[in-house]
PDB file of C-alpha atoms in Angstrom:
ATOM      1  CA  UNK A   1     108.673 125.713 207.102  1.00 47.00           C
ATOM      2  CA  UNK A   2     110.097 125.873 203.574  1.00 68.00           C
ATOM      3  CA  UNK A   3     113.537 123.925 203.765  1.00 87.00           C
ATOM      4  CA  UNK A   4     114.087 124.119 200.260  1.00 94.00           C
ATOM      5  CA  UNK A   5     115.632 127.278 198.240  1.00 95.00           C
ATOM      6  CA  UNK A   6     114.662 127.826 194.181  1.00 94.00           C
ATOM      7  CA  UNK A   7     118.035 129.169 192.463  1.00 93.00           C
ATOM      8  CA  UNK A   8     117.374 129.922 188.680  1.00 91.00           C
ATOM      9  CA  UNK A   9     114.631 126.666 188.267  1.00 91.00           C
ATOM     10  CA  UNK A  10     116.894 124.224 190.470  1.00 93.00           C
ATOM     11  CA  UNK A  11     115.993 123.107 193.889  1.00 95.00           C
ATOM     12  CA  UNK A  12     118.635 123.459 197.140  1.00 95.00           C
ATOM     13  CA  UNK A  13     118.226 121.464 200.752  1.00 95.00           C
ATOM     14  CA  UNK A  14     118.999 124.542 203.362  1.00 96.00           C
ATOM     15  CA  UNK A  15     119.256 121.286 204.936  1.00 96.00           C
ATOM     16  CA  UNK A  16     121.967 119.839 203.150  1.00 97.00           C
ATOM     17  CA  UNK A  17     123.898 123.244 203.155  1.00 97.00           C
ATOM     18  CA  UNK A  18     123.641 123.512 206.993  1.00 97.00           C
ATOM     19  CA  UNK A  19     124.634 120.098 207.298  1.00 97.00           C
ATOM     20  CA  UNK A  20     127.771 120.594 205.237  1.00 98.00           C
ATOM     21  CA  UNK A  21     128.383 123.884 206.425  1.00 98.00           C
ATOM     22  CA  UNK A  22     128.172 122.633 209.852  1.00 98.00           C
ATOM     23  CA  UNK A  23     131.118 119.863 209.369  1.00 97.00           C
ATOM     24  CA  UNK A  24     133.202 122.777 209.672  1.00 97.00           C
ATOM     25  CA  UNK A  25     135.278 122.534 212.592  1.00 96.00           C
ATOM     26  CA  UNK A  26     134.897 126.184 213.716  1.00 96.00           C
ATOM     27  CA  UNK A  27     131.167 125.908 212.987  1.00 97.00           C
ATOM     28  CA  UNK A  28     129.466 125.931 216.096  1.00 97.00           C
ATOM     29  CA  UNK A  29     126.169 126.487 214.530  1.00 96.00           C
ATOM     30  CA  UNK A  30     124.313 127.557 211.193  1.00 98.00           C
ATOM     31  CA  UNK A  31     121.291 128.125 209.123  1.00 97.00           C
ATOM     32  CA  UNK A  32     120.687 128.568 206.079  1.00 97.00           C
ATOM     33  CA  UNK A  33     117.270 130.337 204.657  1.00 95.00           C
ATOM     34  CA  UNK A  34     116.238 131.553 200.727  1.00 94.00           C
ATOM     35  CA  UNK A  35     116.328 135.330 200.340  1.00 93.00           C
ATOM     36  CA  UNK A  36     114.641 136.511 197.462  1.00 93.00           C
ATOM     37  CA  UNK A  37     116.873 137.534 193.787  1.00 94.00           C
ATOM     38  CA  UNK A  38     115.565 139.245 190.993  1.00 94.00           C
ATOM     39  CA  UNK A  39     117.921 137.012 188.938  1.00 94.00           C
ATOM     40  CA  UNK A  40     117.926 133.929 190.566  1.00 94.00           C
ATOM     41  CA  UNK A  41     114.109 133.778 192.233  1.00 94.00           C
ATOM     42  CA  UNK A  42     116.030 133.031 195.384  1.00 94.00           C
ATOM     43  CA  UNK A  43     119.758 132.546 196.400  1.00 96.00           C
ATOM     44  CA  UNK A  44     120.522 130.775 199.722  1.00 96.00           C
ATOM     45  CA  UNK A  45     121.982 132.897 203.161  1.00 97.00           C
ATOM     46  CA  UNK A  46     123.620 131.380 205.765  1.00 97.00           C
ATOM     47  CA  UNK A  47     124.032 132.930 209.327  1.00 97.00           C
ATOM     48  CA  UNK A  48     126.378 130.728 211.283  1.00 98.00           C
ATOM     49  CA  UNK A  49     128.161 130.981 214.680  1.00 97.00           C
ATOM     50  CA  UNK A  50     131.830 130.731 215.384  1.00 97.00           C
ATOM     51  CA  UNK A  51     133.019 128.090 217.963  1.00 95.00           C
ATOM     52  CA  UNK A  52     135.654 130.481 218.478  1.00 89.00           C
ATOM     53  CA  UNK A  53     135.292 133.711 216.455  1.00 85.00           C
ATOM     54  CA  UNK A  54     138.706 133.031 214.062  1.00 88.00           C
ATOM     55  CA  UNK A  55     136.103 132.185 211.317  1.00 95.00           C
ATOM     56  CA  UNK A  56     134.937 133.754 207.914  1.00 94.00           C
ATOM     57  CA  UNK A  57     133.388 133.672 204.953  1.00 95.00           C
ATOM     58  CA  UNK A  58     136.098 132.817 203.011  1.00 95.00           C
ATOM     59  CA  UNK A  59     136.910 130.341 204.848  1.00 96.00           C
ATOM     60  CA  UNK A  60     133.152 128.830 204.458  1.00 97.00           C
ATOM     61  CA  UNK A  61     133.195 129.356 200.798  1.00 97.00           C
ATOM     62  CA  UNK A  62     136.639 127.093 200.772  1.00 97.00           C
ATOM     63  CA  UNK A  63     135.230 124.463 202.888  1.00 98.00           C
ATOM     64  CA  UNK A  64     132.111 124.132 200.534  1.00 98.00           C
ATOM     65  CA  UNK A  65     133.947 123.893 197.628  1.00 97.00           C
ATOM     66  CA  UNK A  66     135.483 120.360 198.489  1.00 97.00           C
ATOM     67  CA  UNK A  67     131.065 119.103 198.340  1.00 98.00           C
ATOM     68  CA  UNK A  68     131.595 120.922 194.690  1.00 97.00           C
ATOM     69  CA  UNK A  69     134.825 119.122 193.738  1.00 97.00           C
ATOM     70  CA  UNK A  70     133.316 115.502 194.922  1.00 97.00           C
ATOM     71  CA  UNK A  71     130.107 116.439 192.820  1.00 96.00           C
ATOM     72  CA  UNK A  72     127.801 116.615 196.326  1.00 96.00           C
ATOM     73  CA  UNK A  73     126.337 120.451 195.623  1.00 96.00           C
ATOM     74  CA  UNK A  74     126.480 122.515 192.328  1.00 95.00           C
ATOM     75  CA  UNK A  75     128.700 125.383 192.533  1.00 95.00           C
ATOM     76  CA  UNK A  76     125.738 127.709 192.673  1.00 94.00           C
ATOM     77  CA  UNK A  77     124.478 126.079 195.398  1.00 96.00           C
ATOM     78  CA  UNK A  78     127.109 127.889 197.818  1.00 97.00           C
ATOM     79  CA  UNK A  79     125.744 130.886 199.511  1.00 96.00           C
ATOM     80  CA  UNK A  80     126.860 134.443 198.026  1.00 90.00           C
ATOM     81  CA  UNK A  81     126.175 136.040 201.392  1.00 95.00           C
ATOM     82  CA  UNK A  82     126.940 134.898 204.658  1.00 97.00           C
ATOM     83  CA  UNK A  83     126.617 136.890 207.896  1.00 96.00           C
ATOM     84  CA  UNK A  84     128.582 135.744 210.773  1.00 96.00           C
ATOM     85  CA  UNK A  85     126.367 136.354 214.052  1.00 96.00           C
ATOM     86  CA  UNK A  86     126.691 135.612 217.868  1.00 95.00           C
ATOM     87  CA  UNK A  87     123.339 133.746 217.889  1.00 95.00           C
ATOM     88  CA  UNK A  88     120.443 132.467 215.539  1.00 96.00           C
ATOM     89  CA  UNK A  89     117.173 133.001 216.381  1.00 95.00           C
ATOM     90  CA  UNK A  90     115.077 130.167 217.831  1.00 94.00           C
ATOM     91  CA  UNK A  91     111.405 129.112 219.107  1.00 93.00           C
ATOM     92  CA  UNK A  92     109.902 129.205 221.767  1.00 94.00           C
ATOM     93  CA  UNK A  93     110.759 125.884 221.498  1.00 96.00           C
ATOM     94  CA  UNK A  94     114.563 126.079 220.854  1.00 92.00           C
ATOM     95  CA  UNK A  95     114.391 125.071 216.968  1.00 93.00           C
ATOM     96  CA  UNK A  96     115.862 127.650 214.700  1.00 93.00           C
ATOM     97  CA  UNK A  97     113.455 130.151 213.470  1.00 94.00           C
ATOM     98  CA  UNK A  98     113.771 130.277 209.583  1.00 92.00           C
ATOM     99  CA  UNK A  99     110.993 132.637 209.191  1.00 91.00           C
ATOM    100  CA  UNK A 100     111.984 135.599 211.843  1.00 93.00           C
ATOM    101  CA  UNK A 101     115.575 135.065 209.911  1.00 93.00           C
ATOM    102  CA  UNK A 102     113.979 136.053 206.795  1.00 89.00           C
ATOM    103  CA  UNK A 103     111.445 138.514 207.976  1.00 89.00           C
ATOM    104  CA  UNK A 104     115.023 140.010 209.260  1.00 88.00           C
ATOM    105  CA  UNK A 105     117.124 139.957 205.904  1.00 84.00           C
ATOM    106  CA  UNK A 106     114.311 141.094 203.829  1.00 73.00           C
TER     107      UNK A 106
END
């Protein structure tokens, strides 16, 4: 499973984005996945669920920007779109299912 995203020639960790996305308090879960960008090659998506539904985007965006300001992502590395859901898919297995997320946003 590709867990890297190629934004205009520069490489981005989905897993680093979940991983800061998820040190959100209200984050209960989240993934992150490339979607394709006729600009860009790809930009990064994040679905993520709500520990307690008060949560959104803005709020996300805010929270990333502190990992900009201390020089741990690039600016463009923050999603553009981000769709708050009551589940992500999973496996069989239980992992998250990055390719039925994006054979569902494409």
């Amino acid at each position: 499973i590709k867990d890297v995203i190629k934004t205009g020639g520069e490489w981005i960790s989905s897993l680093e984005l979940e991983s800061l996305i998820s040190r959100h308090p209200q984050v209960d879960s989240v993934a992150v996945v490339g979607v394709p960008d006729e600009r860009w090659g790809e930009r990064p998506h994040a679905l993520i669920v709500s520990k307690n539904g008060e949560l959104d985007t803005i709020m996300i965006k805010l929270h990333l920007n502190q990992f900009v300001e201390t020089g741990q992502i690039n600016k463009w590395a923050i999603p553009e779109t981000i769709d708050l859901v009551d589940d992500i898919p999973k496996t069989s297995v239980g992992k998250i299912d990055k390719k039925q997320i994006r054979n569902r946003i494409v």
